[in-house]
Amino acid sequence: MNQKKMDRLKMAGILGAGFLLRFFYVLFSTIYDRQYDIGMIDLDAGHTVSGGHLAYIQYIYENLRLPNIDPTSVYQFHHPPLHHFCCAIWMRFCSIFIHNTDVLEESIQMVPFICSLLILLVILKILRQFDLREKTVCLLMLLFSFHPALVLLSGSVNNDCMSLLFTLLCVYTTIRWSRKPNMRNIIYIALSISLGMLTKQNVAEMAFPIAFVFIYMFVKQWRERGLPEKMIKQFALFGVVSVPIGMSFYVRNLILYKTPLIWVYTLPEDSWQYTGNVPVLNRFLWPVLSEMADNLLHFKIGCGYNVWMQIIRTSVLGEWDMMDVGRSVKVLAVLLMVAGAAMAFLAFIAFCKVFIIGKNTIDIPCRIIFVASYLVNLIFYLKFAYDYPHQCSMSFRYIEIELLFPAVALGIIWQRSDKKWFQNGMIALLAAFCLLSMAMIGVWCLG
């Protein structure tokens, strides 16, 4: 068997393992397990305008239209509707064959499950844009296939999974356009960001990195060939496609209900999640060190007011409540957090070295989209955590795109390194992380 066939088999095995892990998770998790802001769905009870993502899906399923009420007056109905429409249409299709309403309600998970598989394929396509050996691509795909944050998305019935898919498509289509700037490729970018905005409003943040790449390419061609009239036409086409689609839901609400274009549901200050009474220093730099040490000593997940601790915790555990689990599970959780934090720290150093300060062969548009996307998403995330001081505002699910950029850089550094101890050490750390992740997913599904 030649090397190419071996490489294809390895990649198929990794993607297959990612598929099975997600299928296992969805199969043993209901639409109410480890979810966010979902509310309730009850097809047997008939239509009631309650709140949450499931109620939003139920309304569209029963009426095949958007709710004709102020979206800010019902919990989570302010979200753009693409994900919810897809779920409702899927349920309508399934209802032809499924008459058990409990099974029909559970079928909603097929939409994020399919999106989670597409996420892996888009990530693979992004990795193929770099000069990476197949062994490096396989190692990175192992990370993405087994990362618990991405597995959790496969069963998440809110709009996080679909919004991450479109965010990744923004990155991929922008790289492709920068290497072949034509009308077709710019339409792909326009559809990626506009459909993403119809899924979740924070996908609009990708407008800034995309704009930076547009500006660079425009200036580059102007200097080399004069005024790039073809590119101007492409930008006009981008606006004609993306603005009406992406802004349609928000403009509708502005006209009908005088809703601001950007509106966020806010928890009250008497919520148990409120962190505004904690000093900013402890929220955004370091937690109270004695408290952090005491929590780790007793295998507890604490310091929920600190943004970096929340990133470490929620990136591998979501917002899972571990109050009633045994010590062995808490030990597993802490080990998973430590392994994830160690990989994230190394990946961040690699990202700085490869994309920010390093001299390398990566083309400038690709470096722009990676650096700008990383910084823009992080800045908006920190601003969101500051403006809305609650623990849920610091969840890693708002910035899961940040997994991509440092991981690619870490793969590049690993590939370039001639130090066996470093290469073997990274493989060992990745293997430990994947095993811990599988163990935690097993606890979620079978515990």
Tab-separated table of C-alpha atoms in Angstrom:
chain	number	residue	atom	x	y	z
A	1	MET	CA	0.000	0.000	0.000
A	2	ASN	CA	1.498	3.355	-1.025
A	3	GLN	CA	1.893	6.318	1.310
A	4	LYS	CA	-1.021	8.305	-0.124
A	5	LYS	CA	-3.451	5.471	0.544
A	6	MET	CA	-2.050	5.107	4.060
A	7	ASP	CA	-2.515	8.834	4.663
A	8	ARG	CA	-6.103	8.696	3.415
A	9	LEU	CA	-6.832	5.742	5.659
A	10	LYS	CA	-5.354	7.527	8.693
A	11	MET	CA	-7.425	10.635	8.024
A	12	ALA	CA	-10.552	8.566	7.441
A	13	GLY	CA	-9.892	6.804	10.750
A	14	ILE	CA	-9.524	10.100	12.619
A	15	LEU	CA	-12.652	11.606	11.072
A	16	GLY	CA	-14.477	8.342	11.698
A	17	ALA	CA	-13.457	8.439	15.360
A	18	GLY	CA	-14.703	12.029	15.576
A	19	PHE	CA	-17.995	10.984	13.999
A	20	LEU	CA	-18.427	8.035	16.390
A	21	LEU	CA	-17.574	10.138	19.440
A	22	ARG	CA	-20.177	12.738	18.454
A	23	PHE	CA	-22.739	10.083	17.578
A	24	PHE	CA	-22.144	8.408	20.939
A	25	TYR	CA	-22.576	11.726	22.731
A	26	VAL	CA	-25.795	12.627	20.889
A	27	LEU	CA	-27.195	9.118	21.312
A	28	PHE	CA	-26.778	9.177	25.095
A	29	SER	CA	-27.604	12.873	25.683
A	30	THR	CA	-31.060	14.378	25.569
A	31	ILE	CA	-32.034	17.829	24.386
A	32	TYR	CA	-31.963	18.904	28.047
A	33	ASP	CA	-28.483	17.618	28.978
A	34	ARG	CA	-25.672	20.203	29.222
A	35	GLN	CA	-27.602	22.787	27.197
A	36	TYR	CA	-27.754	26.587	27.239
A	37	ASP	CA	-30.825	28.821	27.422
A	38	ILE	CA	-33.084	26.182	25.887
A	39	GLY	CA	-36.351	26.528	27.812
A	40	MET	CA	-38.883	23.774	27.077
A	41	ILE	CA	-40.555	22.100	24.126
A	42	ASP	CA	-43.802	20.149	24.453
A	43	LEU	CA	-45.499	19.255	21.197
A	44	ASP	CA	-48.263	17.391	23.050
A	45	ALA	CA	-49.260	20.524	24.932
A	46	GLY	CA	-49.869	22.544	21.791
A	47	HIS	CA	-48.530	25.988	21.083
A	48	THR	CA	-47.586	28.228	23.974
A	49	VAL	CA	-45.321	31.236	23.697
A	50	SER	CA	-42.889	30.364	26.461
A	51	GLY	CA	-39.175	31.110	26.188
A	52	GLY	CA	-35.842	29.580	25.230
A	53	HIS	CA	-34.399	28.111	22.060
A	54	LEU	CA	-36.636	25.035	22.150
A	55	ALA	CA	-39.779	27.160	22.432
A	56	TYR	CA	-38.494	29.274	19.523
A	57	ILE	CA	-38.072	26.099	17.436
A	58	GLN	CA	-41.520	24.859	18.468
A	59	TYR	CA	-43.178	28.137	17.442
A	60	ILE	CA	-41.640	27.989	13.963
A	61	TYR	CA	-42.415	24.264	13.674
A	62	GLU	CA	-46.092	24.893	14.373
A	63	ASN	CA	-46.516	28.159	12.462
A	64	LEU	CA	-43.781	28.094	9.768
A	65	ARG	CA	-43.088	31.777	10.339
A	66	LEU	CA	-41.328	34.085	12.747
A	67	PRO	CA	-43.133	34.995	15.968
A	68	ASN	CA	-45.269	38.125	15.481
A	69	ILE	CA	-44.274	39.512	18.870
A	70	ASP	CA	-41.533	41.780	20.140
A	71	PRO	CA	-38.493	39.432	20.229
A	72	THR	CA	-37.105	41.158	23.308
A	73	SER	CA	-40.244	40.309	25.268
A	74	VAL	CA	-39.706	36.526	25.159
A	75	TYR	CA	-36.559	34.835	26.456
A	76	GLN	CA	-34.068	34.054	23.617
A	77	PHE	CA	-36.484	35.036	20.829
A	78	HIS	CA	-34.167	37.932	19.942
A	79	HIS	CA	-31.782	35.490	18.226
A	80	PRO	CA	-31.777	35.415	14.428
A	81	PRO	CA	-33.762	32.433	13.180
A	82	LEU	CA	-31.729	30.387	10.673
A	83	HIS	CA	-30.750	27.621	13.101
A	84	HIS	CA	-34.257	27.489	14.542
A	85	PHE	CA	-35.833	27.352	11.081
A	86	CYS	CA	-33.519	24.495	10.076
A	87	CYS	CA	-34.490	22.580	13.214
A	88	ALA	CA	-38.199	23.239	12.632
A	89	ILE	CA	-38.060	22.177	8.972
A	90	TRP	CA	-36.136	19.049	9.965
A	91	MET	CA	-38.837	18.225	12.534
A	92	ARG	CA	-41.536	18.770	9.915
A	93	PHE	CA	-39.760	16.300	7.650
A	94	CYS	CA	-39.301	13.762	10.464
A	95	SER	CA	-42.941	14.090	11.478
A	96	ILE	CA	-43.878	12.317	8.225
A	97	PHE	CA	-42.277	9.162	9.589
A	98	ILE	CA	-42.161	9.718	13.380
A	99	HIS	CA	-45.389	10.013	15.371
A	100	ASN	CA	-43.907	9.688	18.851
A	101	THR	CA	-43.558	13.321	19.948
A	102	ASP	CA	-40.763	12.541	22.422
A	103	VAL	CA	-38.651	11.036	19.638
A	104	LEU	CA	-39.582	13.901	17.319
A	105	GLU	CA	-38.409	16.448	19.872
A	106	GLU	CA	-35.135	14.572	20.361
A	107	SER	CA	-34.579	14.563	16.598
A	108	ILE	CA	-33.677	18.263	16.841
A	109	GLN	CA	-30.149	17.169	17.773
A	110	MET	CA	-29.556	15.944	14.227
A	111	VAL	CA	-29.115	19.545	13.045
A	112	PRO	CA	-26.190	20.417	15.358
A	113	PHE	CA	-24.819	16.889	14.879
A	114	ILE	CA	-24.569	17.401	11.104
A	115	CYS	CA	-23.121	20.885	11.667
A	116	SER	CA	-20.479	19.431	13.998
A	117	LEU	CA	-19.373	16.997	11.276
A	118	LEU	CA	-19.244	19.806	8.720
A	119	ILE	CA	-17.103	21.790	11.187
A	120	LEU	CA	-14.488	19.026	11.092
A	121	LEU	CA	-14.505	19.032	7.284
A	122	VAL	CA	-14.138	22.823	7.083
A	123	ILE	CA	-11.278	22.752	9.602
A	124	LEU	CA	-9.578	20.094	7.471
A	125	LYS	CA	-9.989	22.303	4.402
A	126	ILE	CA	-8.426	25.221	6.290
A	127	LEU	CA	-5.472	23.072	7.347
A	128	ARG	CA	-4.968	22.076	3.708
A	129	GLN	CA	-4.313	25.747	2.899
A	130	PHE	CA	-1.018	25.546	4.786
A	131	ASP	CA	2.214	23.788	3.921
A	132	LEU	CA	1.659	21.032	6.452
A	133	ARG	CA	2.784	17.434	6.189
A	134	GLU	CA	0.059	14.820	6.414
A	135	LYS	CA	1.326	13.657	9.807
A	136	THR	CA	0.898	17.187	11.162
A	137	VAL	CA	-2.595	17.479	9.706
A	138	CYS	CA	-3.527	14.148	11.304
A	139	LEU	CA	-2.298	15.285	14.723
A	140	LEU	CA	-4.261	18.534	14.496
A	141	MET	CA	-7.390	16.728	13.346
A	142	LEU	CA	-7.035	14.412	16.347
A	143	LEU	CA	-7.201	17.489	18.561
A	144	PHE	CA	-10.293	18.862	16.827
A	145	SER	CA	-12.001	15.475	16.603
A	146	PHE	CA	-11.603	14.762	20.321
A	147	HIS	CA	-11.841	18.254	21.809
A	148	PRO	CA	-14.736	18.176	24.305
A	149	ALA	CA	-15.904	21.691	23.401
A	150	LEU	CA	-16.553	20.599	19.811
A	151	VAL	CA	-18.132	17.327	20.909
A	152	LEU	CA	-20.492	19.207	23.233
A	153	LEU	CA	-21.605	21.297	20.256
A	154	SER	CA	-22.776	18.186	18.413
A	155	GLY	CA	-25.707	17.821	20.800
A	156	SER	CA	-26.284	21.477	21.590
A	157	VAL	CA	-29.742	22.511	20.386
A	158	ASN	CA	-29.078	26.241	20.566
A	159	ASN	CA	-27.426	28.123	17.699
A	160	ASP	CA	-23.765	27.859	18.816
A	161	CYS	CA	-22.799	24.955	16.565
A	162	MET	CA	-24.187	26.434	13.354
A	163	SER	CA	-22.697	29.859	14.122
A	164	LEU	CA	-19.231	28.297	14.588
A	165	LEU	CA	-19.637	26.516	11.250
A	166	PHE	CA	-20.311	29.795	9.446
A	167	THR	CA	-17.482	31.553	11.301
A	168	LEU	CA	-15.047	28.884	10.124
A	169	LEU	CA	-16.451	29.223	6.609
A	170	CYS	CA	-15.695	32.954	6.785
A	171	VAL	CA	-12.040	32.118	7.480
A	172	TYR	CA	-11.832	29.449	4.786
A	173	THR	CA	-13.607	31.378	2.015
A	174	THR	CA	-11.549	34.520	2.725
A	175	ILE	CA	-8.303	32.568	2.379
A	176	ARG	CA	-9.540	31.028	-0.872
A	177	TRP	CA	-10.597	34.426	-2.249
A	178	SER	CA	-7.246	36.024	-1.341
A	179	ARG	CA	-5.510	33.400	-3.475
A	180	LYS	CA	-8.026	33.539	-6.306
A	181	PRO	CA	-9.991	36.819	-6.124
A	182	ASN	CA	-12.977	36.284	-8.388
A	183	MET	CA	-16.739	36.806	-8.255
A	184	ARG	CA	-17.561	33.242	-7.241
A	185	ASN	CA	-15.205	33.216	-4.266
A	186	ILE	CA	-16.379	36.577	-2.965
A	187	ILE	CA	-19.995	35.368	-3.123
A	188	TYR	CA	-18.934	32.466	-0.903
A	189	ILE	CA	-17.560	34.938	1.659
A	190	ALA	CA	-20.736	37.028	1.470
A	191	LEU	CA	-22.952	33.982	2.030
A	192	SER	CA	-20.766	32.726	4.884
A	193	ILE	CA	-20.969	35.930	6.902
A	194	SER	CA	-24.581	36.830	6.035
A	195	LEU	CA	-25.972	33.387	6.808
A	196	GLY	CA	-23.829	33.396	9.935
A	197	MET	CA	-25.431	36.678	11.000
A	198	LEU	CA	-28.829	35.065	10.410
A	199	THR	CA	-27.718	32.360	12.846
A	200	LYS	CA	-26.138	34.415	15.631
A	201	GLN	CA	-25.263	38.085	15.759
A	202	ASN	CA	-21.662	37.659	16.958
A	203	VAL	CA	-20.694	36.180	13.552
A	204	ALA	CA	-20.796	39.813	12.393
A	205	GLU	CA	-17.463	40.279	14.202
A	206	MET	CA	-15.833	38.495	11.260
A	207	ALA	CA	-16.599	41.563	9.137
A	208	PHE	CA	-13.493	43.234	10.572
A	209	PRO	CA	-10.929	40.526	9.658
A	210	ILE	CA	-12.533	40.116	6.249
A	211	ALA	CA	-12.373	43.887	5.691
A	212	PHE	CA	-8.677	43.940	6.624
A	213	VAL	CA	-7.963	41.287	3.988
A	214	PHE	CA	-10.052	43.194	1.435
A	215	ILE	CA	-8.102	46.394	2.123
A	216	TYR	CA	-4.746	44.656	1.876
A	217	MET	CA	-5.609	42.961	-1.416
A	218	PHE	CA	-7.013	46.188	-2.839
A	219	VAL	CA	-3.934	48.237	-1.960
A	220	LYS	CA	-1.596	45.492	-3.176
A	221	GLN	CA	-3.252	45.276	-6.580
A	222	TRP	CA	-3.478	49.067	-6.893
A	223	ARG	CA	0.270	49.382	-6.340
A	224	GLU	CA	1.109	46.579	-8.730
A	225	ARG	CA	-1.399	47.099	-11.566
A	226	GLY	CA	-3.239	50.347	-11.001
A	227	LEU	CA	-6.817	50.842	-9.853
A	228	PRO	CA	-8.322	47.307	-9.546
A	229	GLU	CA	-11.739	47.885	-11.116
A	230	LYS	CA	-12.607	44.171	-11.046
A	231	MET	CA	-12.017	44.080	-7.324
A	232	ILE	CA	-14.237	47.124	-6.789
A	233	LYS	CA	-17.030	45.270	-8.595
A	234	GLN	CA	-16.409	42.263	-6.364
A	235	PHE	CA	-16.695	44.410	-3.239
A	236	ALA	CA	-19.945	45.875	-4.560
A	237	LEU	CA	-21.275	42.364	-5.169
A	238	PHE	CA	-20.191	41.365	-1.650
A	239	GLY	CA	-22.242	44.232	-0.208
A	240	VAL	CA	-25.271	43.532	-2.406
A	241	VAL	CA	-25.357	39.891	-1.273
A	242	SER	CA	-24.278	40.123	2.372
A	243	VAL	CA	-26.015	43.251	3.683
A	244	PRO	CA	-29.648	42.461	2.756
A	245	ILE	CA	-29.370	38.832	3.899
A	246	GLY	CA	-27.315	39.432	7.022
A	247	MET	CA	-29.244	42.469	8.233
A	248	SER	CA	-32.764	41.352	7.269
A	249	PHE	CA	-33.812	39.995	10.686
A	250	TYR	CA	-32.368	42.950	12.591
A	251	VAL	CA	-33.904	45.576	10.292
A	252	ARG	CA	-37.259	43.755	10.513
A	253	ASN	CA	-37.207	44.006	14.295
A	254	LEU	CA	-36.121	47.640	14.163
A	255	ILE	CA	-39.038	48.533	11.876
A	256	LEU	CA	-41.721	46.428	13.568
A	257	TYR	CA	-40.748	46.678	17.222
A	258	LYS	CA	-38.189	49.503	17.440
A	259	THR	CA	-35.642	46.961	18.677
A	260	PRO	CA	-32.018	48.198	18.556
A	261	LEU	CA	-29.898	46.513	15.901
A	262	ILE	CA	-27.734	45.095	18.691
A	263	TRP	CA	-29.717	43.853	21.657
A	264	VAL	CA	-28.519	41.395	24.323
A	265	TYR	CA	-30.588	39.738	27.035
A	266	THR	CA	-29.200	40.753	30.441
A	267	LEU	CA	-29.468	38.873	33.705
A	268	PRO	CA	-30.401	40.912	36.797
A	269	GLU	CA	-27.751	41.950	39.307
A	270	ASP	CA	-29.281	39.748	41.997
A	271	SER	CA	-28.488	36.643	39.917
A	272	TRP	CA	-26.110	34.116	41.514
A	273	GLN	CA	-23.958	34.481	38.386
A	274	TYR	CA	-23.342	38.211	38.891
A	275	THR	CA	-19.632	39.124	39.072
A	276	GLY	CA	-19.814	42.923	38.945
A	277	ASN	CA	-19.051	43.129	42.657
A	278	VAL	CA	-15.640	41.462	42.149
A	279	PRO	CA	-12.634	43.782	41.563
A	280	VAL	CA	-11.777	44.143	37.862
A	281	LEU	CA	-8.213	43.065	38.642
A	282	ASN	CA	-9.442	39.683	39.859
A	283	ARG	CA	-11.925	39.348	37.024
A	284	PHE	CA	-9.590	40.054	34.108
A	285	LEU	CA	-6.046	39.386	35.345
A	286	TRP	CA	-5.705	36.803	38.091
A	287	PRO	CA	-8.110	35.339	40.632
A	288	VAL	CA	-7.482	35.338	44.364
A	289	LEU	CA	-4.499	32.988	44.368
A	290	SER	CA	-5.241	31.455	47.764
A	291	GLU	CA	-8.758	30.588	46.611
A	292	MET	CA	-7.491	29.050	43.372
A	293	ALA	CA	-4.914	26.940	45.246
A	294	ASP	CA	-7.521	25.777	47.748
A	295	ASN	CA	-9.904	24.797	44.951
A	296	LEU	CA	-7.260	22.751	43.145
A	297	LEU	CA	-6.168	21.133	46.416
A	298	HIS	CA	-9.701	19.886	46.978
A	299	PHE	CA	-10.316	19.125	43.281
A	300	LYS	CA	-12.986	21.782	42.939
A	301	ILE	CA	-13.753	23.990	39.965
A	302	GLY	CA	-13.837	27.518	41.354
A	303	CYS	CA	-12.924	31.165	40.748
A	304	GLY	CA	-15.924	31.540	38.450
A	305	TYR	CA	-15.529	35.321	38.433
A	306	ASN	CA	-12.141	35.184	36.621
A	307	VAL	CA	-12.318	35.244	32.841
A	308	TRP	CA	-9.193	33.130	32.245
A	309	MET	CA	-10.241	30.462	34.730
A	310	GLN	CA	-13.655	30.397	33.079
A	311	ILE	CA	-12.044	29.934	29.665
A	312	ILE	CA	-9.959	27.021	30.957
A	313	ARG	CA	-12.949	25.429	32.690
A	314	THR	CA	-15.677	25.946	30.107
A	315	SER	CA	-13.408	25.085	27.154
A	316	VAL	CA	-13.344	21.443	28.290
A	317	LEU	CA	-16.301	21.137	30.670
A	318	GLY	CA	-18.856	23.597	29.315
A	319	GLU	CA	-20.985	25.013	32.114
A	320	TRP	CA	-21.560	21.571	33.592
A	321	ASP	CA	-22.559	21.692	37.253
A	322	MET	CA	-20.166	19.365	39.126
A	323	MET	CA	-21.491	19.999	42.623
A	324	ASP	CA	-22.866	16.494	43.140
A	325	VAL	CA	-20.236	14.380	41.348
A	326	GLY	CA	-17.718	12.222	43.181
A	327	ARG	CA	-14.078	12.986	43.833
A	328	SER	CA	-12.853	10.697	41.051
A	329	VAL	CA	-14.815	12.700	38.459
A	330	LYS	CA	-13.509	15.954	39.916
A	331	VAL	CA	-9.954	14.620	39.658
A	332	LEU	CA	-10.645	13.717	36.018
A	333	ALA	CA	-12.037	17.207	35.400
A	334	VAL	CA	-8.993	18.918	36.933
A	335	LEU	CA	-6.585	16.733	34.936
A	336	LEU	CA	-8.507	17.549	31.756
A	337	MET	CA	-8.378	21.250	32.598
A	338	VAL	CA	-4.627	21.092	33.254
A	339	ALA	CA	-3.941	19.205	30.013
A	340	GLY	CA	-6.118	21.629	28.056
A	341	ALA	CA	-4.490	24.662	29.685
A	342	ALA	CA	-0.996	23.307	28.957
A	343	MET	CA	-1.828	22.810	25.272
A	344	ALA	CA	-3.472	26.225	25.076
A	345	PHE	CA	-0.416	27.914	26.621
A	346	LEU	CA	1.982	26.238	24.177
A	347	ALA	CA	-0.351	26.990	21.284
A	348	PHE	CA	-0.541	30.679	22.239
A	349	ILE	CA	3.268	30.952	22.280
A	350	ALA	CA	3.363	29.218	18.899
A	351	PHE	CA	0.696	31.574	17.532
A	352	CYS	CA	2.728	34.632	18.530
A	353	LYS	CA	5.886	33.169	17.045
A	354	VAL	CA	4.359	31.994	13.767
A	355	PHE	CA	1.759	34.605	12.894
A	356	ILE	CA	2.784	37.775	14.725
A	357	ILE	CA	6.555	38.041	15.213
A	358	GLY	CA	7.907	35.229	13.068
A	359	LYS	CA	9.294	35.457	9.558
A	360	ASN	CA	7.877	32.617	7.495
A	361	THR	CA	6.430	31.595	4.181
A	362	ILE	CA	2.781	32.010	5.169
A	363	ASP	CA	1.196	34.523	2.799
A	364	ILE	CA	0.191	37.890	4.230
A	365	PRO	CA	-3.604	37.648	3.650
A	366	CYS	CA	-3.651	34.350	5.529
A	367	ARG	CA	-1.692	35.888	8.400
A	368	ILE	CA	-4.063	38.863	8.425
A	369	ILE	CA	-7.227	36.745	8.643
A	370	PHE	CA	-5.715	34.586	11.384
A	371	VAL	CA	-4.317	37.385	13.545
A	372	ALA	CA	-7.242	39.758	13.023
A	373	SER	CA	-9.832	37.038	13.676
A	374	TYR	CA	-8.043	35.938	16.837
A	375	LEU	CA	-7.694	39.459	18.230
A	376	VAL	CA	-11.117	40.767	17.156
A	377	ASN	CA	-12.981	37.799	18.634
A	378	LEU	CA	-10.959	37.968	21.856
A	379	ILE	CA	-11.476	41.728	22.241
A	380	PHE	CA	-15.239	41.483	21.675
A	381	TYR	CA	-15.394	38.562	24.091
A	382	LEU	CA	-13.586	40.496	26.836
A	383	LYS	CA	-15.756	43.544	26.189
A	384	PHE	CA	-18.874	41.371	26.436
A	385	ALA	CA	-17.651	39.876	29.724
A	386	TYR	CA	-17.000	43.394	31.056
A	387	ASP	CA	-20.284	44.908	29.874
A	388	TYR	CA	-22.361	41.976	31.128
A	389	PRO	CA	-20.652	40.844	34.361
A	390	HIS	CA	-22.058	37.345	34.800
A	391	GLN	CA	-20.397	33.954	34.809
A	392	CYS	CA	-22.322	32.823	31.730
A	393	SER	CA	-20.929	35.800	29.786
A	394	MET	CA	-17.447	34.285	30.098
A	395	SER	CA	-18.327	30.911	28.588
A	396	PHE	CA	-15.838	29.611	26.046
A	397	ARG	CA	-18.697	28.841	23.658
A	398	TYR	CA	-18.625	32.506	22.600
A	399	ILE	CA	-15.075	32.186	21.267
A	400	GLU	CA	-14.693	28.572	20.170
A	401	ILE	CA	-13.257	29.845	16.877
A	402	GLU	CA	-10.142	30.668	18.941
A	403	LEU	CA	-9.310	26.953	19.000
A	404	LEU	CA	-8.317	27.118	15.342
A	405	PHE	CA	-5.637	29.784	15.119
A	406	PRO	CA	-3.207	28.779	17.907
A	407	ALA	CA	-3.662	25.077	17.068
A	408	VAL	CA	-2.523	25.639	13.473
A	409	ALA	CA	0.493	27.563	14.748
A	410	LEU	CA	1.345	24.776	17.193
A	411	GLY	CA	1.205	22.283	14.338
A	412	ILE	CA	3.572	24.433	12.283
A	413	ILE	CA	6.046	24.716	15.185
A	414	TRP	CA	5.811	20.969	15.849
A	415	GLN	CA	6.505	20.237	12.184
A	416	ARG	CA	9.487	22.573	11.996
A	417	SER	CA	11.098	21.448	15.238
A	418	ASP	CA	14.104	19.124	15.036
A	419	LYS	CA	13.984	18.401	18.785
A	420	LYS	CA	12.740	14.874	19.400
A	421	TRP	CA	11.879	15.618	23.026
A	422	PHE	CA	9.556	18.416	21.930
A	423	GLN	CA	7.878	16.397	19.185
A	424	ASN	CA	7.401	13.339	21.396
A	425	GLY	CA	6.300	15.482	24.329
A	426	MET	CA	3.586	17.138	22.233
A	427	ILE	CA	2.359	13.771	21.011
A	428	ALA	CA	2.208	12.511	24.598
A	429	LEU	CA	0.342	15.626	25.763
A	430	LEU	CA	-2.124	15.355	22.874
A	431	ALA	CA	-2.669	11.659	23.583
A	432	ALA	CA	-3.305	12.378	27.263
A	433	PHE	CA	-5.738	15.155	26.370
A	434	CYS	CA	-7.673	12.934	23.944
A	435	LEU	CA	-7.877	10.068	26.471
A	436	LEU	CA	-9.047	12.410	29.243
A	437	SER	CA	-11.576	13.927	26.872
A	438	MET	CA	-12.990	10.521	25.946
A	439	ALA	CA	-13.175	9.601	29.636
A	440	MET	CA	-15.091	12.792	30.445
A	441	ILE	CA	-17.493	12.267	27.553
A	442	GLY	CA	-18.035	8.756	28.859
A	443	VAL	CA	-18.894	10.196	32.279
A	444	TRP	CA	-21.380	12.600	30.700
A	445	CYS	CA	-23.088	9.906	28.674
A	446	LEU	CA	-22.962	6.915	30.998
A	447	GLY	CA	-22.418	8.405	34.441
